[in-house]
PDB file of C-alpha atoms in Angstrom:
ATOM      1  CA  MET A  19      18.692  -5.585  10.886  1.00 95.00           C
ATOM      2  CA  ILE A  20      19.317  -3.269  13.802  1.00 97.00           C
ATOM      3  CA  ILE A  21      19.253   0.569  13.351  1.00 98.00           C
ATOM      4  CA  ARG A  22      21.136   2.205  16.233  1.00 98.00           C
ATOM      5  CA  GLN A  23      22.923   5.431  17.176  1.00 98.00           C
ATOM      6  CA  ALA A  24      26.445   5.417  15.867  1.00 98.00           C
ATOM      7  CA  ASN A  25      29.569   5.407  17.998  1.00 98.00           C
ATOM      8  CA  PHE A  26      33.245   6.208  17.443  1.00 98.00           C
ATOM      9  CA  ALA A  27      34.051   2.625  16.707  1.00 98.00           C
ATOM     10  CA  ASP A  28      31.614   2.798  13.767  1.00 98.00           C
ATOM     11  CA  LEU A  29      33.495   5.731  12.127  1.00 98.00           C
ATOM     12  CA  PRO A  30      35.805   3.786   9.641  1.00 98.00           C
ATOM     13  CA  ALA A  31      32.724   1.942   8.341  1.00 98.00           C
ATOM     14  CA  ILE A  32      30.662   5.049   8.018  1.00 98.00           C
ATOM     15  CA  GLU A  33      33.312   6.868   6.046  1.00 98.00           C
ATOM     16  CA  ARG A  34      33.934   3.860   3.925  1.00 98.00           C
ATOM     17  CA  ILE A  35      30.221   3.535   3.103  1.00 98.00           C
ATOM     18  CA  VAL A  36      29.736   7.116   2.329  1.00 98.00           C
ATOM     19  CA  SER A  37      32.804   7.045   0.042  1.00 98.00           C
ATOM     20  CA  ASP A  38      31.672   3.883  -1.742  1.00 97.00           C
ATOM     21  CA  ALA A  39      27.999   5.032  -2.011  1.00 96.00           C
ATOM     22  CA  TYR A  40      28.786   8.502  -3.332  1.00 97.00           C
ATOM     23  CA  ARG A  41      32.052   8.123  -5.559  1.00 96.00           C
ATOM     24  CA  VAL A  42      30.014   7.060  -8.532  1.00 94.00           C
ATOM     25  CA  TYR A  43      28.494  10.557  -8.526  1.00 96.00           C
ATOM     26  CA  ILE A  44      31.858  12.518  -8.771  1.00 97.00           C
ATOM     27  CA  GLU A  45      32.178  12.408 -12.651  1.00 96.00           C
ATOM     28  CA  ARG A  46      28.547  13.218 -12.963  1.00 95.00           C
ATOM     29  CA  ILE A  47      28.505  16.215 -10.637  1.00 96.00           C
ATOM     30  CA  GLY A  48      32.157  17.281 -11.491  1.00 95.00           C
ATOM     31  CA  LYS A  49      33.255  17.137  -7.924  1.00 97.00           C
ATOM     32  CA  PRO A  50      32.835  15.046  -4.727  1.00 97.00           C
ATOM     33  CA  PRO A  51      29.213  15.112  -3.616  1.00 97.00           C
ATOM     34  CA  GLY A  52      28.625  17.013  -0.278  1.00 95.00           C
ATOM     35  CA  PRO A  53      28.174  13.943   1.985  1.00 96.00           C
ATOM     36  CA  MET A  54      31.790  12.958   0.987  1.00 97.00           C
ATOM     37  CA  LEU A  55      33.013  16.148   2.653  1.00 96.00           C
ATOM     38  CA  ASP A  56      31.105  15.923   5.908  1.00 96.00           C
ATOM     39  CA  ASP A  57      32.781  15.471   9.285  1.00 98.00           C
ATOM     40  CA  TYR A  58      31.441  12.213  10.495  1.00 98.00           C
ATOM     41  CA  SER A  59      33.121  12.230  13.957  1.00 98.00           C
ATOM     42  CA  ALA A  60      31.166  15.456  14.580  1.00 98.00           C
ATOM     43  CA  HIS A  61      27.958  13.680  13.585  1.00 98.00           C
ATOM     44  CA  VAL A  62      28.963  10.937  16.004  1.00 98.00           C
ATOM     45  CA  ARG A  63      29.764  13.363  18.828  1.00 98.00           C
ATOM     46  CA  ASN A  64      26.647  15.399  18.111  1.00 98.00           C
ATOM     47  CA  ARG A  65      24.505  12.281  17.998  1.00 98.00           C
ATOM     48  CA  THR A  66      23.071  12.839  14.614  1.00 98.00           C
ATOM     49  CA  ALA A  67      24.396   9.693  13.152  1.00 98.00           C
ATOM     50  CA  TRP A  68      22.632   6.433  13.042  1.00 98.00           C
ATOM     51  CA  VAL A  69      23.823   3.171  11.428  1.00 98.00           C
ATOM     52  CA  ALA A  70      22.111   0.023  10.106  1.00 98.00           C
ATOM     53  CA  GLU A  71      23.819  -3.117  11.222  1.00 97.00           C
ATOM     54  CA  ILE A  72      23.319  -6.516   9.872  1.00 95.00           C
ATOM     55  CA  GLY A  73      24.911  -9.590  11.491  1.00 92.00           C
ATOM     56  CA  GLY A  74      27.555  -7.222  13.290  1.00 93.00           C
ATOM     57  CA  GLN A  75      28.367  -5.355  10.099  1.00 95.00           C
ATOM     58  CA  ILE A  76      27.456  -1.784   9.305  1.00 98.00           C
ATOM     59  CA  ALA A  77      25.441  -1.834   6.186  1.00 98.00           C
ATOM     60  CA  GLY A  78      23.976   1.773   6.030  1.00 98.00           C
ATOM     61  CA  VAL A  79      24.372   5.276   7.417  1.00 98.00           C
ATOM     62  CA  LEU A  80      21.745   7.912   8.206  1.00 98.00           C
ATOM     63  CA  ILE A  81      22.339  11.441   9.379  1.00 98.00           C
ATOM     64  CA  LEU A  82      19.421  13.328  11.064  1.00 98.00           C
ATOM     65  CA  ILE A  83      19.701  16.862  12.268  1.00 98.00           C
ATOM     66  CA  GLU A  84      17.163  18.489  14.352  1.00 97.00           C
ATOM     67  CA  GLN A  85      15.784  21.738  13.133  1.00 96.00           C
ATOM     68  CA  THR A  86      13.554  24.290  14.938  1.00 93.00           C
ATOM     69  CA  ASP A  87      10.352  22.934  13.265  1.00 93.00           C
ATOM     70  CA  HIS A  88      11.224  19.714  11.451  1.00 96.00           C
ATOM     71  CA  LEU A  89      13.898  16.982  11.265  1.00 97.00           C
ATOM     72  CA  LEU A  90      16.454  17.159   8.415  1.00 98.00           C
ATOM     73  CA  LEU A  91      17.477  13.978   6.822  1.00 98.00           C
ATOM     74  CA  ASP A  92      20.873  15.245   5.922  1.00 97.00           C
ATOM     75  CA  ASN A  93      22.330  11.845   4.503  1.00 97.00           C
ATOM     76  CA  VAL A  94      21.285   8.248   3.729  1.00 97.00           C
ATOM     77  CA  ALA A  95      23.819   6.005   2.367  1.00 97.00           C
ATOM     78  CA  VAL A  96      23.935   2.207   1.887  1.00 97.00           C
ATOM     79  CA  ASP A  97      27.056   0.092   1.323  1.00 97.00           C
ATOM     80  CA  PRO A  98      26.830  -0.788  -2.313  1.00 95.00           C
ATOM     81  CA  SER A  99      27.414  -4.497  -1.520  1.00 93.00           C
ATOM     82  CA  HIS A 100      24.148  -4.421   0.443  1.00 94.00           C
ATOM     83  CA  HIS A 101      22.046  -2.615  -2.124  1.00 90.00           C
ATOM     84  CA  GLY A 102      18.781  -4.338  -2.933  1.00 88.00           C
ATOM     85  CA  ARG A 103      18.008  -5.534   0.459  1.00 92.00           C
ATOM     86  CA  GLY A 104      15.678  -2.772   1.673  1.00 93.00           C
ATOM     87  CA  ILE A 105      18.371  -1.068   3.862  1.00 96.00           C
ATOM     88  CA  GLY A 106      17.891   2.259   2.340  1.00 94.00           C
ATOM     89  CA  ARG A 107      14.115   1.962   2.707  1.00 95.00           C
ATOM     90  CA  ALA A 108      14.358   0.852   6.431  1.00 97.00           C
ATOM     91  CA  LEU A 109      16.501   3.851   7.040  1.00 98.00           C
ATOM     92  CA  LEU A 110      14.087   6.340   5.375  1.00 97.00           C
ATOM     93  CA  ASN A 111      11.154   4.786   7.528  1.00 96.00           C
ATOM     94  CA  PHE A 112      13.286   5.085  10.763  1.00 98.00           C
ATOM     95  CA  ALA A 113      13.912   8.657  10.033  1.00 98.00           C
ATOM     96  CA  GLU A 114      10.255   9.228   9.422  1.00 96.00           C
ATOM     97  CA  GLN A 115       9.549   7.437  12.800  1.00 96.00           C
ATOM     98  CA  GLU A 116      12.339   9.488  14.402  1.00 96.00           C
ATOM     99  CA  ALA A 117      10.693  12.719  13.357  1.00 97.00           C
ATOM    100  CA  VAL A 118       7.307  11.749  14.812  1.00 96.00           C
ATOM    101  CA  ARG A 119       9.103  10.443  17.970  1.00 96.00           C
ATOM    102  CA  ARG A 120      10.534  13.952  18.412  1.00 96.00           C
ATOM    103  CA  GLY A 121       7.298  15.620  17.904  1.00 95.00           C
ATOM    104  CA  HIS A 122       7.829  16.843  14.288  1.00 96.00           C
ATOM    105  CA  ARG A 123       5.160  16.665  11.678  1.00 96.00           C
ATOM    106  CA  GLU A 124       7.587  17.282   8.768  1.00 97.00           C
ATOM    107  CA  ILE A 125      10.886  15.854   7.549  1.00 98.00           C
ATOM    108  CA  THR A 126      13.107  17.329   4.846  1.00 98.00           C
ATOM    109  CA  LEU A 127      15.905  16.384   2.627  1.00 98.00           C
ATOM    110  CA  TYR A 128      17.875  17.481  -0.408  1.00 97.00           C
ATOM    111  CA  THR A 129      19.867  15.793  -3.231  1.00 97.00           C
ATOM    112  CA  HIS A 130      21.850  16.952  -6.167  1.00 97.00           C
ATOM    113  CA  GLU A 131      19.942  17.666  -9.237  1.00 96.00           C
ATOM    114  CA  LYS A 132      22.152  15.265 -11.213  1.00 96.00           C
ATOM    115  CA  MET A 133      21.317  12.424  -8.994  1.00 95.00           C
ATOM    116  CA  SER A 134      18.532  11.193 -11.158  1.00 93.00           C
ATOM    117  CA  GLU A 135      18.020   7.984  -9.218  1.00 91.00           C
ATOM    118  CA  ASN A 136      17.106  10.024  -6.155  1.00 92.00           C
ATOM    119  CA  LEU A 137      14.843  12.336  -8.098  1.00 95.00           C
ATOM    120  CA  ALA A 138      12.820   9.351  -9.164  1.00 94.00           C
ATOM    121  CA  MET A 139      12.871   7.371  -5.900  1.00 93.00           C
ATOM    122  CA  TYR A 140      11.926  10.130  -3.423  1.00 96.00           C
ATOM    123  CA  PRO A 141       8.645  11.090  -5.042  1.00 96.00           C
ATOM    124  CA  ALA A 142       7.681   7.433  -5.407  1.00 95.00           C
ATOM    125  CA  LEU A 143       8.118   7.168  -1.584  1.00 94.00           C
ATOM    126  CA  GLY A 144       5.834  10.102  -0.824  1.00 95.00           C
ATOM    127  CA  TRP A 145       8.251  12.809  -0.742  1.00 97.00           C
ATOM    128  CA  VAL A 146       7.302  16.180  -2.539  1.00 98.00           C
ATOM    129  CA  GLU A 147       9.765  18.423  -4.267  1.00 98.00           C
ATOM    130  CA  THR A 148       9.671  21.967  -2.713  1.00 97.00           C
ATOM    131  CA  GLU A 149      12.485  24.022  -4.643  1.00 97.00           C
ATOM    132  CA  ARG A 150      15.672  23.789  -6.647  1.00 98.00           C
ATOM    133  CA  ARG A 151      18.613  26.113  -5.854  1.00 97.00           C
ATOM    134  CA  GLU A 152      22.146  26.472  -5.383  1.00 97.00           C
ATOM    135  CA  GLN A 153      23.471  25.770  -1.896  1.00 95.00           C
ATOM    136  CA  ASN A 154      27.099  25.520  -0.846  1.00 92.00           C
ATOM    137  CA  GLY A 155      28.235  25.319  -4.590  1.00 94.00           C
ATOM    138  CA  TYR A 156      25.816  22.504  -5.330  1.00 96.00           C
ATOM    139  CA  GLN A 157      22.649  22.558  -7.506  1.00 97.00           C
ATOM    140  CA  ARG A 158      20.148  21.025  -5.092  1.00 97.00           C
ATOM    141  CA  VAL A 159      16.636  19.681  -5.061  1.00 98.00           C
ATOM    142  CA  PHE A 160      14.765  20.056  -1.812  1.00 98.00           C
ATOM    143  CA  PHE A 161      12.049  17.619  -0.716  1.00 98.00           C
ATOM    144  CA  HIS A 162       9.716  17.377   2.265  1.00 97.00           C
ATOM    145  CA  LYS A 163       7.359  14.880   3.670  1.00 97.00           C
ATOM    146  CA  PHE A 164       4.620  15.178   6.331  1.00 96.00           C
ATOM    147  CA  VAL A 165       4.658  12.471   8.917  1.00 95.00           C
ATOM    148  CA  GLY A 166       2.714  11.419  11.833  1.00 77.00           C
ATOM    149  CA  GLY A 167      -0.704  11.917  10.617  1.00 64.00           C
TER     150      GLY A 167
END
């Protein structure tokens, strides 16, 4: 697996993966999850999009946004046909390493309160819940993790 910065040729795969990964939550949340509404061409242009590539095929997407004092892991999505292969874990590890490389000691993320799978997974991986609140019309749960020792 190679994790690399996304380019414009990756856009169709990125948009398909995000759609496939998040569409299962539409009924649970009552509307498309936030990542389904993002402008991925802007993420590619701004160099905030990364992809996990296996054998020349895009299998995962990662959006990392630089903040003043931390790195925001804005989205991580894995192609459902590649679930169970450690791609999500590899992307999360890459995000932590990227935060350290950029000189940050903290990385943050948020998820929807109805994405129970994420609410169980992130604490198991060392993330700490910091707050729950409405943001942009979504009930979100915010997490952070200290990285880099």
